[in-house]
Short mmCIF file of N, CA and C in Angstrom, two decimals:
data_model
loop_
_atom_site.label_atom_id
_atom_site.label_comp_id
_atom_site.label_asym_id
_atom_site.label_seq_id
_atom_site.Cartn_x
_atom_site.Cartn_y
_atom_site.Cartn_z
N MET A 1 1.26 -1.18 -0.08
CA MET A 1 -0.18 -0.13 0.42
C MET A 1 1.17 0.87 0.18
N ILE A 2 0.20 2.24 -1.05
CA ILE A 2 1.34 2.97 -1.01
C ILE A 2 0.69 4.41 0.62
N ALA A 3 -0.75 4.60 0.88
CA ALA A 3 -1.02 5.14 1.57
C ALA A 3 -1.47 4.74 2.83
N GLY A 4 -0.58 5.03 4.00
CA GLY A 4 -1.21 4.89 5.23
C GLY A 4 -1.35 5.32 6.23
N ALA A 5 -0.70 5.36 7.07
CA ALA A 5 -1.04 6.30 8.53
C ALA A 5 -0.06 7.08 8.23
N GLY A 6 1.24 7.56 7.66
CA GLY A 6 2.27 8.04 7.77
C GLY A 6 1.74 9.41 6.75
N THR A 7 0.87 8.62 5.53
CA THR A 7 0.42 9.31 4.68
C THR A 7 -0.81 10.81 5.28
N LEU A 8 -1.60 10.02 6.32
CA LEU A 8 -2.15 10.59 6.90
C LEU A 8 -2.02 11.51 8.07
N THR A 9 -1.20 11.58 8.36
CA THR A 9 -0.29 12.16 9.57
C THR A 9 0.34 13.09 8.70
N SER A 10 1.54 13.07 7.41
CA SER A 10 1.82 13.56 6.96
C SER A 10 0.79 15.21 6.43
N ILE A 11 -0.05 14.68 5.83
CA ILE A 11 -1.15 15.52 5.39
C ILE A 11 -1.80 16.61 6.69
N LEU A 12 -2.10 15.46 7.50
CA LEU A 12 -2.73 17.30 8.91
C LEU A 12 -1.53 17.68 9.06
N THR A 13 -0.20 17.80 9.32
CA THR A 13 0.88 17.72 9.55
C THR A 13 1.45 19.40 9.13
N LEU A 14 1.18 18.87 7.66
CA LEU A 14 1.21 20.01 6.10
C LEU A 14 -0.14 20.97 5.74
N ARG A 15 -1.11 20.48 6.67
CA ARG A 15 -2.73 21.23 6.81
C ARG A 15 -2.12 22.64 7.60
N ALA A 16 -1.73 21.65 8.77
CA ALA A 16 -1.26 23.87 9.38
C ALA A 16 -0.59 24.35 9.02
N GLU A 17 0.64 24.82 8.43
CA GLU A 17 1.41 24.77 7.70
C GLU A 17 1.04 25.57 6.28
N TYR A 18 0.12 24.57 5.29
CA TYR A 18 0.22 25.17 4.46
C TYR A 18 -1.00 25.47 3.30
N ASP A 19 -1.95 26.01 2.31
CA ASP A 19 -2.86 26.20 1.33
C ASP A 19 -3.64 25.23 1.74
N LEU A 20 -5.02 24.77 1.86
CA LEU A 20 -5.20 23.30 1.41
C LEU A 20 -5.23 23.33 -0.44
N LEU A 21 -5.19 24.53 -1.41
CA LEU A 21 -4.90 24.00 -2.45
C LEU A 21 -3.52 23.19 -3.37
N ASN A 22 -2.84 24.54 -2.17
CA ASN A 22 -0.79 23.61 -2.44
C ASN A 22 -1.22 22.22 -2.27
N ILE A 23 -1.39 21.85 -0.92
CA ILE A 23 -1.79 20.49 -0.54
C ILE A 23 -1.89 19.59 -1.69
N ILE A 24 -3.77 20.17 -2.40
CA ILE A 24 -4.45 18.92 -3.18
C ILE A 24 -3.37 18.93 -4.57
N VAL A 25 -2.91 20.10 -4.81
CA VAL A 25 -1.98 20.05 -5.84
C VAL A 25 -0.50 19.30 -5.79
N ALA A 26 0.35 19.07 -4.56
CA ALA A 26 1.28 18.30 -4.47
C ALA A 26 0.84 16.63 -4.25
N ILE A 27 -0.65 16.82 -3.88
CA ILE A 27 -1.25 15.37 -4.21
C ILE A 27 -0.99 15.37 -5.64
N ILE A 28 -1.62 15.07 -6.62
CA ILE A 28 -2.11 15.84 -7.28
C ILE A 28 -0.41 14.65 -8.64
N VAL A 29 0.42 15.58 -8.24
CA VAL A 29 2.00 15.62 -8.48
C VAL A 29 2.39 14.82 -7.78
N ASN A 30 2.32 13.58 -6.91
CA ASN A 30 2.86 13.22 -6.71
C ASN A 30 2.54 11.84 -6.74
N MET A 31 0.53 11.31 -7.16
CA MET A 31 0.08 10.81 -7.35
C MET A 31 0.78 9.61 -9.14
N ILE A 32 1.07 11.22 -9.84
CA ILE A 32 1.55 11.35 -11.34
C ILE A 32 3.04 10.80 -11.47
N VAL A 33 3.63 11.11 -10.52
CA VAL A 33 5.01 10.53 -10.20
C VAL A 33 5.13 9.70 -9.54
N VAL A 34 4.63 8.86 -8.96
CA VAL A 34 4.31 7.71 -8.23
C VAL A 34 4.09 6.51 -9.22
N TYR A 35 2.81 6.96 -10.09
CA TYR A 35 2.19 6.11 -10.85
C TYR A 35 3.52 5.36 -12.04
N MET A 36 3.83 7.02 -12.56
CA MET A 36 4.98 6.99 -13.78
C MET A 36 6.29 5.43 -13.34
N VAL A 37 6.62 5.85 -11.71
CA VAL A 37 7.80 5.12 -11.26
C VAL A 37 7.35 3.96 -11.40
N LEU A 38 5.85 3.86 -10.88
CA LEU A 38 5.72 2.07 -10.48
C LEU A 38 5.26 1.40 -12.36
N LYS A 39 4.80 2.28 -12.99
CA LYS A 39 4.82 1.78 -14.45
C LYS A 39 6.37 1.56 -15.41
N SER A 40 7.28 1.74 -14.57
CA SER A 40 8.73 2.28 -15.47
C SER A 40 9.01 1.09 -14.11
N SER A 41 8.99 0.22 -13.66
CA SER A 41 10.47 -0.24 -12.23
C SER A 41 10.35 -1.47 -12.75
N GLY A 42 10.14 -1.88 -13.52
CA GLY A 42 11.26 -2.89 -14.79
C GLY A 42 12.63 -2.69 -14.93
N PHE A 43 11.94 -1.44 -16.37
CA PHE A 43 12.93 -0.46 -17.00
C PHE A 43 13.85 -0.17 -15.83
N LEU A 44 13.59 0.92 -15.07
CA LEU A 44 14.59 1.40 -13.88
C LEU A 44 15.32 0.12 -13.10
N GLU A 45 14.51 -1.25 -12.90
CA GLU A 45 15.47 -1.44 -12.32
C GLU A 45 16.81 -3.14 -12.83
N LYS A 46 16.46 -2.72 -14.04
CA LYS A 46 16.96 -3.41 -15.49
C LYS A 46 18.19 -1.85 -15.31
N PHE A 47 17.63 -1.01 -15.79
CA PHE A 47 18.99 -0.11 -15.87
C PHE A 47 19.64 0.51 -14.99
N LEU A 48 19.53 0.53 -13.64
CA LEU A 48 20.05 1.35 -12.28
C LEU A 48 20.60 0.10 -11.90
N GLY A 49 20.34 -1.66 -12.24
CA GLY A 49 21.20 -2.65 -11.46
C GLY A 49 20.80 -2.58 -9.99
N ASN A 50 21.63 -3.86 -9.15
CA ASN A 50 21.55 -3.69 -8.34
C ASN A 50 22.58 -3.09 -7.20
N SER A 51 23.32 -2.72 -7.31
CA SER A 51 24.07 -1.81 -6.54
C SER A 51 23.50 -0.20 -7.38
N GLY A 52 22.79 0.31 -8.10
CA GLY A 52 22.21 1.64 -8.42
C GLY A 52 21.29 1.41 -7.38
N LEU A 53 20.24 0.38 -7.55
CA LEU A 53 19.05 0.58 -6.69
C LEU A 53 19.65 0.84 -4.98
N ASN A 54 20.68 -0.02 -4.66
CA ASN A 54 21.36 0.65 -3.71
C ASN A 54 21.53 1.76 -3.51
N VAL A 55 22.15 2.71 -3.89
CA VAL A 55 22.61 4.15 -3.92
C VAL A 55 21.21 4.99 -4.01
N LEU A 56 20.49 4.65 -4.83
CA LEU A 56 19.33 5.38 -4.50
C LEU A 56 18.04 5.23 -3.17
N ARG A 57 18.28 3.93 -2.96
CA ARG A 57 17.32 3.86 -1.25
C ARG A 57 18.01 4.71 -0.44
N LYS A 58 19.34 4.76 -0.61
CA LYS A 58 19.65 4.90 0.35
C LYS A 58 19.87 6.46 0.27
N ILE A 59 19.51 7.21 -1.00
CA ILE A 59 19.34 8.99 -1.02
C ILE A 59 18.09 9.11 -0.63
N PHE A 60 17.33 8.22 -1.10
CA PHE A 60 15.95 8.30 -0.71
C PHE A 60 14.97 8.21 0.84
N GLY A 61 16.21 7.61 1.85
CA GLY A 61 16.27 7.02 3.14
C GLY A 61 16.73 8.68 3.69
N VAL A 62 17.60 8.87 2.97
CA VAL A 62 18.85 10.58 3.26
C VAL A 62 17.80 11.91 3.27
N VAL A 63 16.70 12.18 2.48
CA VAL A 63 15.83 12.67 1.56
C VAL A 63 14.19 12.19 3.09
N LEU A 64 13.74 11.01 3.11
CA LEU A 64 12.80 10.85 4.21
C LEU A 64 13.11 11.48 5.18
N MET A 65 14.77 11.15 6.08
CA MET A 65 14.75 11.68 7.32
C MET A 65 15.02 12.71 7.81
N ALA A 66 15.18 13.86 6.05
CA ALA A 66 15.41 14.94 6.17
C ALA A 66 13.95 15.81 6.47
N ILE A 67 13.63 15.41 6.02
CA ILE A 67 11.62 15.33 5.86
C ILE A 67 10.87 15.10 7.49
N ALA A 68 11.61 14.09 8.44
CA ALA A 68 11.32 13.51 9.12
C ALA A 68 11.50 14.64 10.62
N VAL A 69 13.17 15.12 10.21
CA VAL A 69 13.07 16.14 11.02
C VAL A 69 12.69 17.44 10.96
N LYS A 70 12.07 18.21 10.21
CA LYS A 70 11.59 19.13 9.22
C LYS A 70 10.34 19.24 10.23
N ILE A 71 9.44 18.37 10.43
CA ILE A 71 8.10 17.92 10.42
C ILE A 71 8.62 18.10 12.10
N PHE A 72 9.08 16.98 12.76
CA PHE A 72 9.73 17.03 14.06
C PHE A 72 9.90 18.22 14.80
N SER A 73 11.25 18.88 14.35
CA SER A 73 11.52 20.32 14.71
C SER A 73 9.63 21.31 14.68
N ALA A 74 9.60 21.48 13.66
CA ALA A 74 7.73 22.35 13.31
C ALA A 74 7.27 21.68 15.28
N ASN A 75 7.01 21.02 14.94
CA ASN A 75 6.57 20.12 16.06
C ASN A 75 6.97 20.41 17.46
N ILE A 76 7.71 20.27 17.43
CA ILE A 76 8.05 20.87 18.88
C ILE A 76 8.27 22.26 19.23
N GLN A 77 8.35 23.16 18.13
CA GLN A 77 8.56 24.24 18.16
C GLN A 77 7.52 24.86 18.50
N ASN A 78 6.16 24.17 18.29
CA ASN A 78 4.93 24.62 17.90
C ASN A 78 4.48 24.50 19.91
N LEU A 79 5.30 23.20 20.15
CA LEU A 79 4.62 23.53 21.91
C LEU A 79 5.42 24.17 22.49
N PHE A 80 6.37 24.69 22.27
CA PHE A 80 6.80 25.73 23.22
C PHE A 80 7.07 26.83 22.83
#
C-alpha cells in the first residue's frame, strides 16, 4: 500500500502550515510521479542494476529523514 498512517499524518501536519489547494496540487503531482515510477519500475531495475538501486535507496532514506526532522522540529517549536 502506498497510502497509510504516515501519509495521513503528513497531510495533517502539512495542513497546519500550507493552504489546502497547495496540498491538493502536491498530492496530484505526487500521484502522477508514483504512477510513472511504478509503471517503469521493471525498466528502472534493469537500467540501474543492484548497486544503483542500493544507492537510490540510501539517497531517498536521507531525504525521508530530512523531512521527518523538519516535521519533528516544527512540532516541537509549536509546543514551546
